[in-house]
Short mmCIF file of C-alpha atoms in Angstrom, two decimals:
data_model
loop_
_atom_site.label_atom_id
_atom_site.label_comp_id
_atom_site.label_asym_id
_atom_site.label_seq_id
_atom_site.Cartn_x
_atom_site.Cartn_y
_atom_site.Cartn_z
CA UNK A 751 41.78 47.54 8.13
CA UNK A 752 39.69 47.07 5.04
CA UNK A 753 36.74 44.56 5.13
CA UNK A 754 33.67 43.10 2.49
CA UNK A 755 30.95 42.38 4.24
CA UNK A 756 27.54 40.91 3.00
CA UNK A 757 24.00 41.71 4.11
CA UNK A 758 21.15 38.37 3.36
CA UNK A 759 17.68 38.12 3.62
CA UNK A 760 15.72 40.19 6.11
CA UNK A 761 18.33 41.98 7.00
CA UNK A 762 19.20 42.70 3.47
CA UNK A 763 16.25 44.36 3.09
CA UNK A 764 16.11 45.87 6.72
CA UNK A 765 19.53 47.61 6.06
CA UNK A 766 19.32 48.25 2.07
CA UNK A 767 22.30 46.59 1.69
CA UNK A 768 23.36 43.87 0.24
CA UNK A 769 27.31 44.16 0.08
CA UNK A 770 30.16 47.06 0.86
CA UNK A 771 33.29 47.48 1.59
CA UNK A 772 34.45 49.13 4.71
CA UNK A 773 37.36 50.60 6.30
CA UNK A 774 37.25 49.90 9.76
CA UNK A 775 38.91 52.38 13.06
CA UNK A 776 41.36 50.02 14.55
CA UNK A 777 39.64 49.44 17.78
CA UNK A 778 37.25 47.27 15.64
CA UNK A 779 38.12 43.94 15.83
CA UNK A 780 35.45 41.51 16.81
CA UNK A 781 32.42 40.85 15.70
CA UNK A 782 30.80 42.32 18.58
CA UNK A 783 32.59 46.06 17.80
CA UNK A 784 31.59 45.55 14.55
CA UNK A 785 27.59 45.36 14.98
CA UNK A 786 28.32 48.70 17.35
CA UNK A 787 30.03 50.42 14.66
CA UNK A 788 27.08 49.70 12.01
CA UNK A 789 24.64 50.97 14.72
CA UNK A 790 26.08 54.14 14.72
CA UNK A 791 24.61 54.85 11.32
CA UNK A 792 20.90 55.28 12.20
CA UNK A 793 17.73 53.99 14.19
CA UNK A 794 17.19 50.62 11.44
CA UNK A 795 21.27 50.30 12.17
CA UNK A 796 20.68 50.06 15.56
CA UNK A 797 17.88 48.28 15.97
CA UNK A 798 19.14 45.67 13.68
CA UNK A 799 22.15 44.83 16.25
CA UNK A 800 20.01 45.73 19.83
CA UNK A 801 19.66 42.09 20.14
CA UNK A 802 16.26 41.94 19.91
CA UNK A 803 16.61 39.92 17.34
CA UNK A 804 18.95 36.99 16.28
CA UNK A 805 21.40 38.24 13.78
CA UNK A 806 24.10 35.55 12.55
CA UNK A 807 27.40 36.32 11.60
CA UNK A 808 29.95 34.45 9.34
CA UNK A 809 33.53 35.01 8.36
CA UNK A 810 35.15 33.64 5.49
CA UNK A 811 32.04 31.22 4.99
CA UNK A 812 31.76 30.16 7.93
CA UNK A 813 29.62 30.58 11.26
CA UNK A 814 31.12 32.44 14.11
CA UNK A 815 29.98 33.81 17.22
CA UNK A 816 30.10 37.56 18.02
CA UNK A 817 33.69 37.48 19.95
CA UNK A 818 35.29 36.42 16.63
CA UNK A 819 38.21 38.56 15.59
CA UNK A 820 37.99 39.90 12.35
CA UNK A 821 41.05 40.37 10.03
CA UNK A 822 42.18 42.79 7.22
CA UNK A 823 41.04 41.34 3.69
CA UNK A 824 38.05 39.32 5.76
CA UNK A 825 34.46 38.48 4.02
CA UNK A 826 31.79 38.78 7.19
CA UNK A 827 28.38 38.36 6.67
CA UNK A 828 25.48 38.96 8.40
CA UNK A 829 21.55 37.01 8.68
CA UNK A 830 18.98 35.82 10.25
CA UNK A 831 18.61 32.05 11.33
CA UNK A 832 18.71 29.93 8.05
CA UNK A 833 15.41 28.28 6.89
CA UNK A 834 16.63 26.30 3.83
CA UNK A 835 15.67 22.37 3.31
CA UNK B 562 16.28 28.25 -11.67
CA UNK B 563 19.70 27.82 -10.05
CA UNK B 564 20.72 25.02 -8.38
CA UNK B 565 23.08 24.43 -4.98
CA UNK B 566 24.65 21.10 -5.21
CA UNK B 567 27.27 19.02 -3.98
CA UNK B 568 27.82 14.80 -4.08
CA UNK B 569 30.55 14.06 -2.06
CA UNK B 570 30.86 10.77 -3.63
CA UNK B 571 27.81 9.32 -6.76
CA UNK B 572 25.12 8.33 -5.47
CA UNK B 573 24.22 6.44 -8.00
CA UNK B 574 22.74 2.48 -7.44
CA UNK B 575 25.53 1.27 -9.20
CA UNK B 576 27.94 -0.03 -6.71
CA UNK B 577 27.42 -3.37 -5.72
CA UNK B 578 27.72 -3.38 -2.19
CA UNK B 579 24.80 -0.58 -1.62
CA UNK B 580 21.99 -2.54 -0.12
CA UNK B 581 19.98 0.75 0.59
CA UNK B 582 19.36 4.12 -0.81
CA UNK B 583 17.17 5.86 1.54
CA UNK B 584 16.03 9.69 0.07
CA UNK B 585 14.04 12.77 1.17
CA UNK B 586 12.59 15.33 -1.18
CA UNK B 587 11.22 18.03 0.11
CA UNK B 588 8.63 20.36 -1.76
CA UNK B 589 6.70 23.54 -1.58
CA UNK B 590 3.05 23.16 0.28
CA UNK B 591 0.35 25.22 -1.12
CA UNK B 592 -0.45 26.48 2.43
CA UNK B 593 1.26 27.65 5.84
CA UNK B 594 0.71 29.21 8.87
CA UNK B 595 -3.17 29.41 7.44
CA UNK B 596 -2.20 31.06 4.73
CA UNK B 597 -2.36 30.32 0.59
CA UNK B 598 0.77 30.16 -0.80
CA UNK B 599 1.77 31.52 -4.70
CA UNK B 600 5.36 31.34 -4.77
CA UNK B 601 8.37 30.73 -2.34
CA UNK B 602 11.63 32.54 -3.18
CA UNK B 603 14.84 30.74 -1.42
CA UNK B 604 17.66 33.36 -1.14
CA UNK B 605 21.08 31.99 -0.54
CA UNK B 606 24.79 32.59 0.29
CA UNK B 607 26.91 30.66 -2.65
CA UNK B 608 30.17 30.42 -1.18
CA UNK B 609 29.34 29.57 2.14
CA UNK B 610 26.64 27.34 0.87
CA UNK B 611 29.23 25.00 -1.12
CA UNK B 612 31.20 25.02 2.10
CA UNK B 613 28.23 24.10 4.71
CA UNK B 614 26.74 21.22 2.26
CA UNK B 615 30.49 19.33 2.45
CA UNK B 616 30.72 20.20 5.87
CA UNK B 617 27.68 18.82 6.59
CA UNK B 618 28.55 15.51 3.81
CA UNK B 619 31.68 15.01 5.88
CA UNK B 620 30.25 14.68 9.42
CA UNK B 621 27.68 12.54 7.78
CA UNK B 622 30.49 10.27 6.70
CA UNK B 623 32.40 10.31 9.95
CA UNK B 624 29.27 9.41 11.61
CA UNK B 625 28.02 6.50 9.68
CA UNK B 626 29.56 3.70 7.75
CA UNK B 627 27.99 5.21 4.14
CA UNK B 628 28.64 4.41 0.69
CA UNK B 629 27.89 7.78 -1.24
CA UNK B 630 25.40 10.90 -0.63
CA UNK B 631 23.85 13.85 -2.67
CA UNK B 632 22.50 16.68 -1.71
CA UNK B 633 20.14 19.32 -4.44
CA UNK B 634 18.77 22.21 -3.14
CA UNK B 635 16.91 24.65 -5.63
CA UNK B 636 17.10 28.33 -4.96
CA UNK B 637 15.44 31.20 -6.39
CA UNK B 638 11.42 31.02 -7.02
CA UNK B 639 9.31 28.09 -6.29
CA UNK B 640 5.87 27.46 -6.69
CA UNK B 641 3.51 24.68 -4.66
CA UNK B 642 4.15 21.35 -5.48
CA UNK B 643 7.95 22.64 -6.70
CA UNK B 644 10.93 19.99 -5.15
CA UNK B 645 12.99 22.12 -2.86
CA UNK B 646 15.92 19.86 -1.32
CA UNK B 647 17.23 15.58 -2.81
CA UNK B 648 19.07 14.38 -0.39
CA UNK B 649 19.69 10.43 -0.85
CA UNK B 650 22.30 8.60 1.01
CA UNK B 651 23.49 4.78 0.28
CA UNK B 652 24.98 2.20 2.48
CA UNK B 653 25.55 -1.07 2.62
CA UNK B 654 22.50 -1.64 5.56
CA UNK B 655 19.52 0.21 6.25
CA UNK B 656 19.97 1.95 9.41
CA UNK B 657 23.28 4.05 8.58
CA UNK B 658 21.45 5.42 5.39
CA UNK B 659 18.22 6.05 7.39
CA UNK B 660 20.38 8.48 10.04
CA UNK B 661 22.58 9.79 7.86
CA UNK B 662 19.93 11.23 5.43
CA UNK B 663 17.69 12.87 8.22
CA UNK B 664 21.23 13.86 10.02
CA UNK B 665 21.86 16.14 6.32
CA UNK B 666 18.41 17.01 6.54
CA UNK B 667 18.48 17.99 9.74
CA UNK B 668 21.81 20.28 9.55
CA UNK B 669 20.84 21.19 6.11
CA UNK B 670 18.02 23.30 7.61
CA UNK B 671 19.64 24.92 10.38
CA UNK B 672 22.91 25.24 9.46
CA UNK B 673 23.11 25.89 5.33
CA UNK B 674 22.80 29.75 4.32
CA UNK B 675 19.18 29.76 3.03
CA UNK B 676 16.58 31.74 3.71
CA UNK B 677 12.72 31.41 2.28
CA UNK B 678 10.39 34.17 1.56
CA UNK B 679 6.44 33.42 0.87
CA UNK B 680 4.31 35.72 -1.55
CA UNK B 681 0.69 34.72 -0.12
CA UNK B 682 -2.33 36.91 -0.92
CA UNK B 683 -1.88 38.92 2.21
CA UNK B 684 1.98 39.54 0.97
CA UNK B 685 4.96 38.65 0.90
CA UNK B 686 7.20 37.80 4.19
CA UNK B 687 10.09 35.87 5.40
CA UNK B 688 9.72 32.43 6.62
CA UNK B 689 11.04 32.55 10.30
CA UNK B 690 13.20 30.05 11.48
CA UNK B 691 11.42 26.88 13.73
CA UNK B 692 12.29 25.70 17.19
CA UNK B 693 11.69 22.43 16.22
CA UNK B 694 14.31 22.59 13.40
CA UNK B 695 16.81 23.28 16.41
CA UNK B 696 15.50 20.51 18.22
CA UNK B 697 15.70 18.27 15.52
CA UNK B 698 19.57 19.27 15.07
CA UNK B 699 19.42 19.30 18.98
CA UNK B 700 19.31 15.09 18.79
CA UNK B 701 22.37 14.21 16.94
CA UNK B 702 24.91 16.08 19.79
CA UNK C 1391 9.98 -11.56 -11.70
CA UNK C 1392 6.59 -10.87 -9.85
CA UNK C 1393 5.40 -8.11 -7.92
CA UNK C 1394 4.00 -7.87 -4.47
CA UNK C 1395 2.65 -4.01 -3.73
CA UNK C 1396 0.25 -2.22 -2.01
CA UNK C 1397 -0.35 1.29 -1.92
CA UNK C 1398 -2.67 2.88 0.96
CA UNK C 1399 -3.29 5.97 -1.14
CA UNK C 1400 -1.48 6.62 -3.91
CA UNK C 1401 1.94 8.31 -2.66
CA UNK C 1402 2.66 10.51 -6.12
CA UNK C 1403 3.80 13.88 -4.97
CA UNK C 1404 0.93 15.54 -6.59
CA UNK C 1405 -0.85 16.89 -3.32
CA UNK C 1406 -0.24 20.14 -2.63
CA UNK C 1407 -0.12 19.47 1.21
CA UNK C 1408 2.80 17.13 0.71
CA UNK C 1409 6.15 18.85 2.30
CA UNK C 1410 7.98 15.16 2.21
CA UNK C 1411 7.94 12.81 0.56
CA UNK C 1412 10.96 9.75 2.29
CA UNK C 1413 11.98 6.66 0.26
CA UNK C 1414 13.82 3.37 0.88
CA UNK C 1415 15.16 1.00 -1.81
CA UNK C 1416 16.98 -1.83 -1.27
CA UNK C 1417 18.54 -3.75 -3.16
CA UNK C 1418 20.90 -7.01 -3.57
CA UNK C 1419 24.46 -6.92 -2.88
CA UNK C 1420 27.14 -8.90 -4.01
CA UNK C 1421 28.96 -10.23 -1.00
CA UNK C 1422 26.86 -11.33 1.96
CA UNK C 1423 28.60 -13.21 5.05
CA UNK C 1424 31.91 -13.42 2.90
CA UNK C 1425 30.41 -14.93 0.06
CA UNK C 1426 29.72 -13.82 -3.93
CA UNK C 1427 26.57 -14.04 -4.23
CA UNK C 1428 24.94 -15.27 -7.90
CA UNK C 1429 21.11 -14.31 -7.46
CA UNK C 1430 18.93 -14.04 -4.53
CA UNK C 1431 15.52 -16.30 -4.93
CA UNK C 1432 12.72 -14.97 -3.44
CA UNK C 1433 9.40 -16.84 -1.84
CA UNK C 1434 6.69 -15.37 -0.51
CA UNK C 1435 3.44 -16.09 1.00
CA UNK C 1436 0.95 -14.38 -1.23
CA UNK C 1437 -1.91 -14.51 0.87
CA UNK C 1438 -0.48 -13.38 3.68
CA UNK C 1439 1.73 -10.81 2.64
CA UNK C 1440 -1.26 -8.96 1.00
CA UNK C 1441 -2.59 -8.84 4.88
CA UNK C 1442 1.11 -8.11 6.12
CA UNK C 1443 1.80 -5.46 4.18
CA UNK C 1444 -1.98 -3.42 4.20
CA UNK C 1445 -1.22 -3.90 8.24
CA UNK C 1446 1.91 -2.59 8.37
CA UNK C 1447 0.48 0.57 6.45
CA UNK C 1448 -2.55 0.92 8.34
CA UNK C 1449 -0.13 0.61 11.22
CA UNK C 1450 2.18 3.44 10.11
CA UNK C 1451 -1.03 5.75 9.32
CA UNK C 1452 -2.24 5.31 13.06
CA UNK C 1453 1.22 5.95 14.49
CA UNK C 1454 2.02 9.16 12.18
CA UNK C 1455 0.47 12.03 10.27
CA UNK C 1456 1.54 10.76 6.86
CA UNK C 1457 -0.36 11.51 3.67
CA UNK C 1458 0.28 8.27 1.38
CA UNK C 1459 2.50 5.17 1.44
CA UNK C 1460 3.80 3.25 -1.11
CA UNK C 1461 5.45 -0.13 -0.96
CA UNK C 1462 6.72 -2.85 -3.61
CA UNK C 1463 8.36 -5.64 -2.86
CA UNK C 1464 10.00 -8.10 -5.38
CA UNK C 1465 9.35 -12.02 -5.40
CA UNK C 1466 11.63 -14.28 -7.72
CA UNK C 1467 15.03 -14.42 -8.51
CA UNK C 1468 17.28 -11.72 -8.38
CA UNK C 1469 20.80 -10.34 -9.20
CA UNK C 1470 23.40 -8.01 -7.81
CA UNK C 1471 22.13 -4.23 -8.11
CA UNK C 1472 18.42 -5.59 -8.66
CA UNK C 1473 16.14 -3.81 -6.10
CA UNK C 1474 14.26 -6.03 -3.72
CA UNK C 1475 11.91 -3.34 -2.27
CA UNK C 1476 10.30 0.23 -2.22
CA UNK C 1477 8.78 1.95 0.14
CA UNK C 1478 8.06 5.42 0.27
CA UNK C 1479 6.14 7.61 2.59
CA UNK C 1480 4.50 11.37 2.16
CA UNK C 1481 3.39 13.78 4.61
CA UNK C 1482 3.20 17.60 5.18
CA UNK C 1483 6.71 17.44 7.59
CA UNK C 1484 9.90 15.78 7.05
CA UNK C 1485 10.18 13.33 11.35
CA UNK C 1486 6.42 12.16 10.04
CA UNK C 1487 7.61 10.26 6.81
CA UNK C 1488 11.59 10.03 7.98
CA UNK C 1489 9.46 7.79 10.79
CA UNK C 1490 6.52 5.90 9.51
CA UNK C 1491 9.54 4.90 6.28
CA UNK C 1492 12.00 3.45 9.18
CA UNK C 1493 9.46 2.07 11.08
CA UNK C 1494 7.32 -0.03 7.49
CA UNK C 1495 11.17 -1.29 6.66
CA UNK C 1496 11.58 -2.43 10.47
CA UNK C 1497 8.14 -4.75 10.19
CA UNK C 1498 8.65 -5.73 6.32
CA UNK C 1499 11.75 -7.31 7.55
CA UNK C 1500 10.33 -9.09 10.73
CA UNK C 1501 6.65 -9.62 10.04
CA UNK C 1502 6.07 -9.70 6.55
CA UNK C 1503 6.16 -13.55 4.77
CA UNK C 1504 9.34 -13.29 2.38
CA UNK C 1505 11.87 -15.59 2.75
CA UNK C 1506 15.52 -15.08 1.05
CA UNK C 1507 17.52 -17.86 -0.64
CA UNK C 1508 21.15 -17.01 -1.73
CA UNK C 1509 22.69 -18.68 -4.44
CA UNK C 1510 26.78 -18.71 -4.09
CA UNK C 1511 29.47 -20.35 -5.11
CA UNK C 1512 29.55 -22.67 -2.63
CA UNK C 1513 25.78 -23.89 -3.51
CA UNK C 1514 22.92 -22.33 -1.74
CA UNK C 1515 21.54 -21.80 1.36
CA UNK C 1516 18.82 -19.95 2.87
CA UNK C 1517 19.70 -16.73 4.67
CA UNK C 1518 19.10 -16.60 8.51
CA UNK C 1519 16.95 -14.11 10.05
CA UNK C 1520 19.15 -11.25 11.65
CA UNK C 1521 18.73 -10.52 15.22
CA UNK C 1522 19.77 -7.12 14.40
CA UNK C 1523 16.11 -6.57 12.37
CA UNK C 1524 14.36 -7.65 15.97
CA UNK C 1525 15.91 -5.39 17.90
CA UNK C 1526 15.08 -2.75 14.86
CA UNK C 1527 11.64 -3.87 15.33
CA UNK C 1528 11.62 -3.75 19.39
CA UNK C 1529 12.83 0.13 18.86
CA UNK C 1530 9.07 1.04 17.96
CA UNK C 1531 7.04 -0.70 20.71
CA UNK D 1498 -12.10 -31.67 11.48
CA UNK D 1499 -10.34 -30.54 8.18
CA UNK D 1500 -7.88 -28.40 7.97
CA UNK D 1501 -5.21 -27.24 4.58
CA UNK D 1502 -1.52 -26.80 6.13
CA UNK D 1503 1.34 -24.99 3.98
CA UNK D 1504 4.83 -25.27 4.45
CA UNK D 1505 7.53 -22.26 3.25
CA UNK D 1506 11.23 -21.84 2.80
CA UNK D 1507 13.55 -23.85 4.58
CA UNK D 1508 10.55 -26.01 6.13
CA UNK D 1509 9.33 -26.91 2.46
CA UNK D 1510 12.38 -28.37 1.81
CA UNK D 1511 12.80 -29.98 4.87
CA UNK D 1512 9.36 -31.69 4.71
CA UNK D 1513 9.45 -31.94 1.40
CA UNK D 1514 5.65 -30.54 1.01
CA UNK D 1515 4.41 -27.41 0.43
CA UNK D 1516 0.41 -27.90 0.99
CA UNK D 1517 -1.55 -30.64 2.23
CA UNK D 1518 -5.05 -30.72 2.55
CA UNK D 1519 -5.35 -32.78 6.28
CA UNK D 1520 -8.50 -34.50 8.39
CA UNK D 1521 -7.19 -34.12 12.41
CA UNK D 1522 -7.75 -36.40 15.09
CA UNK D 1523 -10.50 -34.63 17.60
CA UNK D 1524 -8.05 -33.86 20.08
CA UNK D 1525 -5.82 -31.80 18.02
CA UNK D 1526 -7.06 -28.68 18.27
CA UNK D 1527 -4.02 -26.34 18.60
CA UNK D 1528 -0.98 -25.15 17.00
CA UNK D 1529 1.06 -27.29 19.15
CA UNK D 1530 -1.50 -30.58 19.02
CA UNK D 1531 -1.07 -29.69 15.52
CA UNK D 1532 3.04 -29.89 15.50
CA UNK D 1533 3.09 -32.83 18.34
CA UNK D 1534 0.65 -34.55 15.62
CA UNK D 1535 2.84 -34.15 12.60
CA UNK D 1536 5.85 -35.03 14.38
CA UNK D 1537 4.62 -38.56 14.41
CA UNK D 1538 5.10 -38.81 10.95
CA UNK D 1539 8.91 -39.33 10.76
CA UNK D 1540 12.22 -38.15 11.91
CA UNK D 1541 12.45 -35.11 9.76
CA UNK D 1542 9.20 -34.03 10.99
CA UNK D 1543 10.05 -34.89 14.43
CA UNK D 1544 13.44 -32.58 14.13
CA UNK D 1545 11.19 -29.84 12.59
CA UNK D 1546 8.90 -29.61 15.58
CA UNK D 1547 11.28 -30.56 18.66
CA UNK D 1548 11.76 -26.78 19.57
CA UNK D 1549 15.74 -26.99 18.74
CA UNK D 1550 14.98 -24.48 15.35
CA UNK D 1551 12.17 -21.45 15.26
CA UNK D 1552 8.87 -22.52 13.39
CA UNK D 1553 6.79 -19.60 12.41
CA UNK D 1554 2.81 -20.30 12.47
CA UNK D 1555 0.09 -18.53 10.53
CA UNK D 1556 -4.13 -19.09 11.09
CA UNK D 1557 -5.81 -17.73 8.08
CA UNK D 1558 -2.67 -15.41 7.00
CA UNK D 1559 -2.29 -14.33 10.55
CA UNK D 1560 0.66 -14.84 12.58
CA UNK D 1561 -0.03 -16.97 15.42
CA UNK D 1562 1.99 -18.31 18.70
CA UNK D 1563 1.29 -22.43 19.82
CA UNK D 1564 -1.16 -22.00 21.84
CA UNK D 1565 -3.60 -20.32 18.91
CA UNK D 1566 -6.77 -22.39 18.70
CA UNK D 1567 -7.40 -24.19 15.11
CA UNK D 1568 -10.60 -24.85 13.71
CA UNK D 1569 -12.43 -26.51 10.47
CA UNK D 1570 -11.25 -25.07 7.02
CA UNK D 1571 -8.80 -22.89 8.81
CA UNK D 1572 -5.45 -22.11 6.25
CA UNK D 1573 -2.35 -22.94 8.78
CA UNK D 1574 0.99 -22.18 7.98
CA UNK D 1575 4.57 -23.09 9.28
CA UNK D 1576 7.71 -20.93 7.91
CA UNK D 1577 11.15 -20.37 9.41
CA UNK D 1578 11.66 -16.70 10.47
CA UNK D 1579 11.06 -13.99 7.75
CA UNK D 1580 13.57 -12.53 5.96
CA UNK D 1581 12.25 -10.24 3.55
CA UNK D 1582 12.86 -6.34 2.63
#
């Protein structure tokens, strides 16, 4: 299935991204699979989603945690904790 | 500079049975964590901004008997002495206004997509997220 | 219409250590226990409330790490949608001034010498004090 | 001694005064040997101070319970409950 997903902030810049769109191997269907998919592309990949650090994820605007399925035609994004206000 | 707003309902003093308008403003401090501050850049997520703010507006309005809020949050770069977040809430008595604006305030910084990043003389860097902003939020369960 | 203010330090946001800066008005509504009300008439204690209200600040600056305070409170007689009082609060963090802004509102309606008279349709009468503001008050002993 | 007493609000109206400039007996010497003292004065004083409604007292612009001590040239002042803000 084909997915958007959106990169903010530190991890923006951490990852060089800041948007793509992605066709994903159907065994990927949570959030979870997701981050392990991304880490397969290199060491900042991986490190990124080794949990070391808190990386939120959202789908279709809003917050999920990381056994949220993810759908064809989904937006996900991914951050760190928000410091707005 | 851009703006992210949303009223869920004016806020405006012109209803007669608002007996209180209670507001916070937030701005940008010249100084943190020890250091001099020359700008602060707030990056945000549009969409899911627009969503959070009424999400956050609703519960507000579940919560407490109020009359009308507003919430303006500037995004993009700041500078010291810059006004970051309005929120103002009205009610017809004191004490609903009073929770519900530090309730918003309180969600608005842990749960809206923004993100701030400080250029001080030593560089720039992201602004990492507080423990006692979750705490905060932590109360109102 | 006269003024009654005082101002511990001037509470303009032009301090570059201010992060928040919390305000209360209130003002008068047209129904009150079921009744249109025509104006509100306010009396006051001059004297006094000078003392009142510089206590109640100095009060609020021991309790709290705020920066300035600001509040103005109306004597006279009033309409619907006039405001009756101000106060605002600054300091570098947003519990500091949500805080000290509850807490000067709490002791302005308990401690400070104003007394309300509503003019309705059915004559006037002097409004009661609320047992609701006391317990407000007994929140922050 | 002599004393200046000011009346507010509900208990103006009620008294029908709103300052008096007063010379006290020598045993009146507090808040409520004040009140017991103006009470002789007439019913609607008497109905003021007979405990059934709250009266407020001031020394010198400072809020004050019955048993506050009152001395020469001191300002007293008796108000109903505030109900400002």
């Amino acid at each position: 299935m084909n997915i958007n997903i959106l990169y903010f902030a530190r991890i923006k810049e951490s990852v060089n991204y800041s948007s793509e769109n992605l066709d994903l191997p159907s065994d990927v269907k949570t959030v979870t699979a997701l981050k392990n998919h991304l880490s397969l592309r290199g060491e900042n990949w991986a490190n990124l989603f080794n949990g070391k650090q808190v990386v939120r994820a959202a789908i279709n605007h809003t917050l999920v945690d990381d056994l949220a399925a993810i759908n064809a035609g989904d937006e996900v994004a991914f951050f760190p904790p928000v410091t707005g206000g | 500079m851009r703006l992210a707003e949303h009223a869920n309902q004016d806020v405006a003093n012109n209803a007669s049975n608002i007996g209180a308008l209670v507001s916070f403003v937030g701005q940008v401090r010249d100084m943190n964590d020890g250091d001099s501050i020359n700008t602060l850049t707030l990056e945000h997520y549009p969409e899911m901004t627009e969503k959070a703010l009424l999400g956050i507006e609703s519960e507000a309005k579940n919560r407490w008997d109020i009359i009308g809020s507003l919430i303006i949050h500037r995004v993009g770069t700041l500078k010291p002495l810059d006004q970051i977040v309005l929120v103002a809430v009205t009610s017809a008595h004191r004490g609903e206004a009073f929770k519900a604006c530090e309730f918003i305030m309180d969600y608005l910084k842990t749960s809206a997509p923004f993100w701030k990043k400080e250029s001080t003389n030593q560089g720039e860097r992201w602004v990492d997220a507080k423990l006692s902003d979750d705490a905060a939020k932590a109360r109102w369960k």
